[in-house]
């Protein structure tokens, strides 16, 4: 047993299963790059059998992120597969070009799942595990097996299944508390029992995978690690199915901050945590709650007088971690109106953005426009600007013009001009309960694809009256979708997030809504890119 804990990030797979978290291929690739820079050991890039698009997104990550050319360590790129030949073959097709590919296959082992979901008995489950792990092992030397719902499985049966999986070629055994049911003592005991009772386990890595239904995901994961697990399956901001997964930043910072207790290390560059958290929040449309540990806006804020007094006397009075350790910088001034293209390029590279010259020209144009309105441009502004400009979904409809009238006299009215998929400009006016409502009604009248607004959040990226406003929305598609069965099993395809940033929050609101609508149109098959078809189907 070593003192190194491997960090297996599943933001792009389990995280993407959060309602509304659907990401575009470009967003997934960018997030995978950021995860590699963060230092994660394994990136679970997706579920390739869900659709040809999912397979292609994983393949691109395997090729581009799984083969770094700058001398950095290549992360393992992993694809998830149910225990079927088709899923495993597709996962292999997607990850095989990575320097270090991994296939992760799973089958449920709890009585409740075997009886009601799989309709298989114990013997059939063991047989299937042997057959499918062997099949995966024949394709790929690195195979991970998960007994789904392990947290509610009979431990004695779990030992048998895991022993057979090891004999069939699995090298990592992941133990999911799929429904977030266990307590730390119970989960720790499950891992300890596996370490003690499964023949061959000493040659494998045992992994924790916990869900947060009872708010215990991080505590459970840490209990599992203390019992001997040396891989943690986690997501950025703790996003994931239902209440989410164990949050990467919480596990990493617990191991880091309480090192004397755990005596364990990870390969994570903790100073990247805040940046990656923001990136994931932008791309998934899932806002980080202000009180979220490590990456929430209030995680390092001190409000009460007694706390402020203590902080002024000595920061250790109320701060157990330095904000800088997780990438929260107190230095604000980065660039301003007189900064040139070179200065912008240098800062963007420092922030980890690899833009082409044409993209840099575009970014510089946006930067100058922003600097005209706002004196000081911070890193957070630059990150929002780049995300707003380059990491938006396929533009089916784009904003071409907007005028809004609102106030205490008359009805809030918006006139919106959109460019459609065929390049045609359409103009529409609408009244609403407020300016944003009026804009969204005008957009709906042009796009004519029914959607329901589920969530709308606006926040200022920096302080001050000239701050860049960032809007995040989540919408729900009305009516049927063209999701495949595999997608229905693994993806929430009916809700879509979008974000937009601008110094004008109405413009930011429109951009966010259009981003979500564009995602929805592409994902639900209501818009198919050229050359197959270039029209929106109503
Ligand atoms: O929670 C779970 O059981 C999973 C498996 C697919 C590993 O996500
Ligand atoms: Zn899970």
PDB file of C-alpha atoms in Angstrom, residues 120-312:
ATOM      1  CA  UNK A 120     -30.322 -12.027 -12.927  1.00  0.00           C
ATOM      2  CA  UNK A 121     -29.356 -14.338 -10.082  1.00  0.00           C
ATOM      3  CA  UNK A 122     -25.991 -14.335  -8.306  1.00  0.00           C
ATOM      4  CA  UNK A 123     -24.529 -17.056 -10.512  1.00  0.00           C
ATOM      5  CA  UNK A 124     -25.471 -15.240 -13.699  1.00  0.00           C
ATOM      6  CA  UNK A 125     -23.947 -12.014 -12.378  1.00  0.00           C
ATOM      7  CA  UNK A 126     -20.641 -13.747 -11.560  1.00  0.00           C
ATOM      8  CA  UNK A 127     -20.594 -15.383 -15.005  1.00  0.00           C
ATOM      9  CA  UNK A 128     -21.249 -12.067 -16.741  1.00  0.00           C
ATOM     10  CA  UNK A 129     -18.531 -10.324 -14.728  1.00  0.00           C
ATOM     11  CA  UNK A 130     -15.972 -12.986 -15.687  1.00  0.00           C
ATOM     12  CA  UNK A 131     -16.988 -12.871 -19.354  1.00  0.00           C
ATOM     13  CA  UNK A 132     -17.032  -9.078 -19.680  1.00  0.00           C
ATOM     14  CA  UNK A 133     -13.947  -8.269 -17.623  1.00  0.00           C
ATOM     15  CA  UNK A 134     -12.059 -10.897 -19.691  1.00  0.00           C
ATOM     16  CA  UNK A 135     -13.353  -9.326 -22.885  1.00  0.00           C
ATOM     17  CA  UNK A 136     -12.228  -5.863 -21.728  1.00  0.00           C
ATOM     18  CA  UNK A 137      -8.853  -7.246 -20.623  1.00  0.00           C
ATOM     19  CA  UNK A 138      -8.289  -8.808 -24.045  1.00  0.00           C
ATOM     20  CA  UNK A 139      -8.626  -5.321 -25.538  1.00  0.00           C
ATOM     21  CA  UNK A 140      -6.961  -3.155 -22.908  1.00  0.00           C
ATOM     22  CA  UNK A 141      -4.398  -3.975 -20.202  1.00  0.00           C
ATOM     23  CA  UNK A 142      -5.927  -1.462 -17.776  1.00  0.00           C
ATOM     24  CA  UNK A 143      -9.410  -2.577 -16.704  1.00  0.00           C
ATOM     25  CA  UNK A 144     -11.495  -1.221 -13.854  1.00  0.00           C
ATOM     26  CA  UNK A 145     -14.506  -3.100 -12.533  1.00  0.00           C
ATOM     27  CA  UNK A 146     -17.294  -1.664 -10.350  1.00  0.00           C
ATOM     28  CA  UNK A 147     -19.925  -3.756  -8.549  1.00  0.00           C
ATOM     29  CA  UNK A 148     -22.730  -1.184  -8.790  1.00  0.00           C
ATOM     30  CA  UNK A 149     -24.619  -0.517  -5.543  1.00  0.00           C
ATOM     31  CA  UNK A 150     -21.793  -2.170  -3.600  1.00  0.00           C
ATOM     32  CA  UNK A 151     -22.860  -0.134  -0.563  1.00  0.00           C
ATOM     33  CA  UNK A 152     -26.046  -2.233  -0.327  1.00  0.00           C
ATOM     34  CA  UNK A 153     -24.551  -5.536  -1.491  1.00  0.00           C
ATOM     35  CA  UNK A 154     -23.958  -8.611   0.667  1.00  0.00           C
ATOM     36  CA  UNK A 155     -20.227  -8.336   1.547  1.00  0.00           C
ATOM     37  CA  UNK A 156     -19.650 -12.111   1.174  1.00  0.00           C
ATOM     38  CA  UNK A 157     -21.071 -12.005  -2.374  1.00  0.00           C
ATOM     39  CA  UNK A 158     -19.045  -8.872  -3.111  1.00  0.00           C
ATOM     40  CA  UNK A 159     -15.837 -10.718  -2.180  1.00  0.00           C
ATOM     41  CA  UNK A 160     -16.675 -13.536  -4.626  1.00  0.00           C
ATOM     42  CA  UNK A 161     -17.469 -11.126  -7.474  1.00  0.00           C
ATOM     43  CA  UNK A 162     -14.313  -9.080  -6.883  1.00  0.00           C
ATOM     44  CA  UNK A 163     -12.116 -12.182  -6.703  1.00  0.00           C
ATOM     45  CA  UNK A 164     -13.476 -13.338 -10.054  1.00  0.00           C
ATOM     46  CA  UNK A 165     -13.052  -9.871 -11.575  1.00  0.00           C
ATOM     47  CA  UNK A 166      -9.396  -9.861 -10.502  1.00  0.00           C
ATOM     48  CA  UNK A 167      -8.865 -13.344 -11.984  1.00  0.00           C
ATOM     49  CA  UNK A 168     -10.449 -12.131 -15.240  1.00  0.00           C
ATOM     50  CA  UNK A 169      -7.985  -9.232 -15.470  1.00  0.00           C
ATOM     51  CA  UNK A 170      -9.332  -6.251 -13.512  1.00  0.00           C
ATOM     52  CA  UNK A 171      -6.565  -4.142 -11.979  1.00  0.00           C
ATOM     53  CA  UNK A 172      -8.721  -1.509 -10.246  1.00  0.00           C
ATOM     54  CA  UNK A 173     -11.747  -2.445  -8.144  1.00  0.00           C
ATOM     55  CA  UNK A 174     -14.067   0.477  -7.592  1.00  0.00           C
ATOM     56  CA  UNK A 175     -16.616   0.229  -4.786  1.00  0.00           C
ATOM     57  CA  UNK A 176     -19.607   2.473  -5.499  1.00  0.00           C
ATOM     58  CA  UNK A 177     -22.037   3.617  -2.857  1.00  0.00           C
ATOM     59  CA  UNK A 178     -24.338   4.239  -5.799  1.00  0.00           C
ATOM     60  CA  UNK A 179     -27.282   5.592  -3.839  1.00  0.00           C
ATOM     61  CA  UNK A 180     -25.359   7.429  -1.090  1.00  0.00           C
ATOM     62  CA  UNK A 181     -26.802   5.175   1.604  1.00  0.00           C
ATOM     63  CA  UNK A 182     -23.856   4.208   3.765  1.00  0.00           C
ATOM     64  CA  UNK A 183     -22.351   6.012   6.769  1.00  0.00           C
ATOM     65  CA  UNK A 184     -18.587   6.577   7.084  1.00  0.00           C
ATOM     66  CA  UNK A 185     -18.168   3.698   9.567  1.00  0.00           C
ATOM     67  CA  UNK A 186     -20.084   1.306   7.327  1.00  0.00           C
ATOM     68  CA  UNK A 187     -18.327   2.340   4.118  1.00  0.00           C
ATOM     69  CA  UNK A 188     -14.895   2.198   5.790  1.00  0.00           C
ATOM     70  CA  UNK A 189     -15.760  -1.311   7.031  1.00  0.00           C
ATOM     71  CA  UNK A 190     -16.779  -2.407   3.515  1.00  0.00           C
ATOM     72  CA  UNK A 191     -13.395  -1.305   2.147  1.00  0.00           C
ATOM     73  CA  UNK A 192     -11.539  -2.885   5.097  1.00  0.00           C
ATOM     74  CA  UNK A 193     -13.473  -6.142   4.553  1.00  0.00           C
ATOM     75  CA  UNK A 194     -12.517  -6.171   0.875  1.00  0.00           C
ATOM     76  CA  UNK A 195      -8.844  -5.488   1.665  1.00  0.00           C
ATOM     77  CA  UNK A 196      -8.873  -8.433   4.081  1.00  0.00           C
ATOM     78  CA  UNK A 197     -11.051 -11.000   2.355  1.00  0.00           C
ATOM     79  CA  UNK A 198     -10.533 -10.793  -1.401  1.00  0.00           C
ATOM     80  CA  UNK A 199      -7.692 -12.996  -2.679  1.00  0.00           C
ATOM     81  CA  UNK A 200      -5.425 -11.083  -5.079  1.00  0.00           C
ATOM     82  CA  UNK A 201      -6.554  -7.652  -3.858  1.00  0.00           C
ATOM     83  CA  UNK A 202      -2.978  -6.810  -2.834  1.00  0.00           C
ATOM     84  CA  UNK A 203      -2.053  -6.524  -6.527  1.00  0.00           C
ATOM     85  CA  UNK A 204      -4.938  -4.186  -7.334  1.00  0.00           C
ATOM     86  CA  UNK A 205      -5.951  -0.633  -6.567  1.00  0.00           C
ATOM     87  CA  UNK A 206      -9.134  -0.297  -4.530  1.00  0.00           C
ATOM     88  CA  UNK A 207     -11.182   2.777  -5.333  1.00  0.00           C
ATOM     89  CA  UNK A 208     -13.895   4.763  -3.544  1.00  0.00           C
ATOM     90  CA  UNK A 209     -16.933   6.142  -5.393  1.00  0.00           C
ATOM     91  CA  UNK A 210     -19.532   7.793  -3.161  1.00  0.00           C
ATOM     92  CA  UNK A 211     -22.747   9.697  -3.780  1.00  0.00           C
ATOM     93  CA  UNK A 212     -23.995  12.529  -1.610  1.00  0.00           C
ATOM     94  CA  UNK A 213     -27.654  11.674  -0.983  1.00  0.00           C
ATOM     95  CA  UNK A 214     -27.156  11.970   2.790  1.00  0.00           C
ATOM     96  CA  UNK A 215     -24.440  14.609   2.534  1.00  0.00           C
ATOM     97  CA  UNK A 216     -21.826  11.985   3.468  1.00  0.00           C
ATOM     98  CA  UNK A 217     -19.970  11.514   0.192  1.00  0.00           C
ATOM     99  CA  UNK A 218     -16.722  13.179   1.240  1.00  0.00           C
ATOM    100  CA  UNK A 219     -16.755  11.644   4.736  1.00  0.00           C
ATOM    101  CA  UNK A 220     -17.405   8.200   3.233  1.00  0.00           C
ATOM    102  CA  UNK A 221     -14.673   8.567   0.616  1.00  0.00           C
ATOM    103  CA  UNK A 222     -12.161   9.596   3.302  1.00  0.00           C
ATOM    104  CA  UNK A 223     -13.215   6.662   5.511  1.00  0.00           C
ATOM    105  CA  UNK A 224     -12.641   4.328   2.544  1.00  0.00           C
ATOM    106  CA  UNK A 225      -9.224   5.852   1.925  1.00  0.00           C
ATOM    107  CA  UNK A 226      -8.304   5.414   5.594  1.00  0.00           C
ATOM    108  CA  UNK A 227      -9.305   1.774   5.271  1.00  0.00           C
ATOM    109  CA  UNK A 228      -6.866   1.255   2.398  1.00  0.00           C
ATOM    110  CA  UNK A 229      -8.400   2.552  -0.848  1.00  0.00           C
ATOM    111  CA  UNK A 230      -5.841   4.353  -2.993  1.00  0.00           C
ATOM    112  CA  UNK A 231      -8.047   5.783  -5.740  1.00  0.00           C
ATOM    113  CA  UNK A 232     -10.820   8.347  -5.202  1.00  0.00           C
ATOM    114  CA  UNK A 233     -13.529   8.839  -7.807  1.00  0.00           C
ATOM    115  CA  UNK A 234     -14.643  12.440  -7.578  1.00  0.00           C
ATOM    116  CA  UNK A 235     -16.088  15.344  -9.527  1.00  0.00           C
ATOM    117  CA  UNK A 236     -15.384  19.060  -9.675  1.00  0.00           C
ATOM    118  CA  UNK A 237     -17.829  20.950  -7.426  1.00  0.00           C
ATOM    119  CA  UNK A 238     -19.258  17.562  -6.391  1.00  0.00           C
ATOM    120  CA  UNK A 239     -21.696  17.529  -9.313  1.00  0.00           C
ATOM    121  CA  UNK A 240     -23.223  14.231 -10.358  1.00  0.00           C
ATOM    122  CA  UNK A 241     -26.273  12.027 -10.403  1.00  0.00           C
ATOM    123  CA  UNK A 242     -29.005  13.323  -7.999  1.00  0.00           C
ATOM    124  CA  UNK A 243     -27.294  14.957  -4.981  1.00  0.00           C
ATOM    125  CA  UNK A 244     -23.924  14.547  -6.656  1.00  0.00           C
ATOM    126  CA  UNK A 245     -20.624  12.744  -6.121  1.00  0.00           C
ATOM    127  CA  UNK A 246     -17.749  13.259  -3.713  1.00  0.00           C
ATOM    128  CA  UNK A 247     -16.220  16.600  -4.513  1.00  0.00           C
ATOM    129  CA  UNK A 248     -12.636  16.528  -5.794  1.00  0.00           C
ATOM    130  CA  UNK A 249     -11.628  19.730  -4.049  1.00  0.00           C
ATOM    131  CA  UNK A 250     -12.939  18.541  -0.666  1.00  0.00           C
ATOM    132  CA  UNK A 251     -11.076  15.226  -0.694  1.00  0.00           C
ATOM    133  CA  UNK A 252      -7.878  16.762  -2.017  1.00  0.00           C
ATOM    134  CA  UNK A 253      -7.896  19.624   0.501  1.00  0.00           C
ATOM    135  CA  UNK A 254      -8.804  17.334   3.403  1.00  0.00           C
ATOM    136  CA  UNK A 255      -5.807  15.112   2.588  1.00  0.00           C
ATOM    137  CA  UNK A 256      -3.636  18.193   2.106  1.00  0.00           C
ATOM    138  CA  UNK A 257      -4.741  20.206   5.151  1.00  0.00           C
ATOM    139  CA  UNK A 258      -4.906  17.258   7.556  1.00  0.00           C
ATOM    140  CA  UNK A 259      -1.825  15.488   6.239  1.00  0.00           C
ATOM    141  CA  UNK A 260      -0.582  14.523   9.726  1.00  0.00           C
ATOM    142  CA  UNK A 261      -3.806  12.538  10.203  1.00  0.00           C
ATOM    143  CA  UNK A 262      -3.988  10.891   6.798  1.00  0.00           C
ATOM    144  CA  UNK A 263      -0.307  10.704   5.850  1.00  0.00           C
ATOM    145  CA  UNK A 264      -1.336  10.616   2.199  1.00  0.00           C
ATOM    146  CA  UNK A 265      -0.624  12.721  -0.887  1.00  0.00           C
ATOM    147  CA  UNK A 266      -2.212  13.379  -4.294  1.00  0.00           C
ATOM    148  CA  UNK A 267      -0.723  14.751  -7.508  1.00  0.00           C
ATOM    149  CA  UNK A 268      -3.139  17.695  -7.613  1.00  0.00           C
ATOM    150  CA  UNK A 269      -1.902  21.251  -8.103  1.00  0.00           C
ATOM    151  CA  UNK A 270      -4.259  22.784  -5.553  1.00  0.00           C
ATOM    152  CA  UNK A 271      -3.727  26.312  -6.893  1.00  0.00           C
ATOM    153  CA  UNK A 272      -5.779  25.292  -9.959  1.00  0.00           C
ATOM    154  CA  UNK A 273      -8.859  24.292  -7.951  1.00  0.00           C
ATOM    155  CA  UNK A 274     -10.715  27.610  -8.078  1.00  0.00           C
ATOM    156  CA  UNK A 275     -10.141  28.060 -11.806  1.00  0.00           C
ATOM    157  CA  UNK A 276     -11.280  24.556 -12.713  1.00  0.00           C
ATOM    158  CA  UNK A 277     -14.319  24.911 -10.455  1.00  0.00           C
ATOM    159  CA  UNK A 278     -15.365  28.064 -12.322  1.00  0.00           C
ATOM    160  CA  UNK A 279     -14.787  26.443 -15.679  1.00  0.00           C
ATOM    161  CA  UNK A 280     -16.937  23.433 -14.754  1.00  0.00           C
ATOM    162  CA  UNK A 281     -19.660  25.693 -13.392  1.00  0.00           C
ATOM    163  CA  UNK A 282     -19.695  27.757 -16.594  1.00  0.00           C
ATOM    164  CA  UNK A 283     -19.827  24.756 -18.874  1.00  0.00           C
ATOM    165  CA  UNK A 284     -22.410  22.769 -16.934  1.00  0.00           C
ATOM    166  CA  UNK A 285     -24.594  25.733 -15.983  1.00  0.00           C
ATOM    167  CA  UNK A 286     -24.557  24.479 -12.379  1.00  0.00           C
ATOM    168  CA  UNK A 287     -23.898  27.388 -10.072  1.00  0.00           C
ATOM    169  CA  UNK A 288     -21.566  26.739  -7.111  1.00  0.00           C
ATOM    170  CA  UNK A 289     -23.412  27.573  -3.862  1.00  0.00           C
ATOM    171  CA  UNK A 290     -21.670  30.433  -1.987  1.00  0.00           C
ATOM    172  CA  UNK A 291     -21.206  28.257   1.104  1.00  0.00           C
ATOM    173  CA  UNK A 292     -19.653  25.347  -0.828  1.00  0.00           C
ATOM    174  CA  UNK A 293     -16.459  24.148   0.886  1.00  0.00           C
ATOM    175  CA  UNK A 294     -13.180  25.212  -0.762  1.00  0.00           C
ATOM    176  CA  UNK A 295     -14.614  26.815  -3.943  1.00  0.00           C
ATOM    177  CA  UNK A 296     -17.751  28.675  -2.796  1.00  0.00           C
ATOM    178  CA  UNK A 297     -17.667  32.476  -2.980  1.00  0.00           C
ATOM    179  CA  UNK A 298     -17.871  32.675   0.829  1.00  0.00           C
ATOM    180  CA  UNK A 299     -15.356  29.923   1.579  1.00  0.00           C
ATOM    181  CA  UNK A 300     -12.763  32.522   2.579  1.00  0.00           C
ATOM    182  CA  UNK A 301     -15.053  35.442   3.485  1.00  0.00           C
ATOM    183  CA  UNK A 302     -15.214  36.629   7.080  1.00  0.00           C
ATOM    184  CA  UNK A 303     -18.320  38.598   7.961  1.00  0.00           C
ATOM    185  CA  UNK A 304     -18.791  38.622  11.727  1.00  0.00           C
ATOM    186  CA  UNK A 305     -16.959  41.397  13.587  1.00  0.00           C
ATOM    187  CA  UNK A 306     -15.339  38.967  16.003  1.00  0.00           C
ATOM    188  CA  UNK A 307     -14.003  36.913  13.079  1.00  0.00           C
ATOM    189  CA  UNK A 308     -12.738  39.983  11.235  1.00  0.00           C
ATOM    190  CA  UNK A 309     -10.999  41.157  14.379  1.00  0.00           C
ATOM    191  CA  UNK A 310      -9.350  37.760  14.811  1.00  0.00           C
ATOM    192  CA  UNK A 311      -8.294  37.672  11.154  1.00  0.00           C
ATOM    193  CA  UNK A 312      -6.661  41.080  11.448  1.00  0.00           C
TER     194      UNK A 312
END
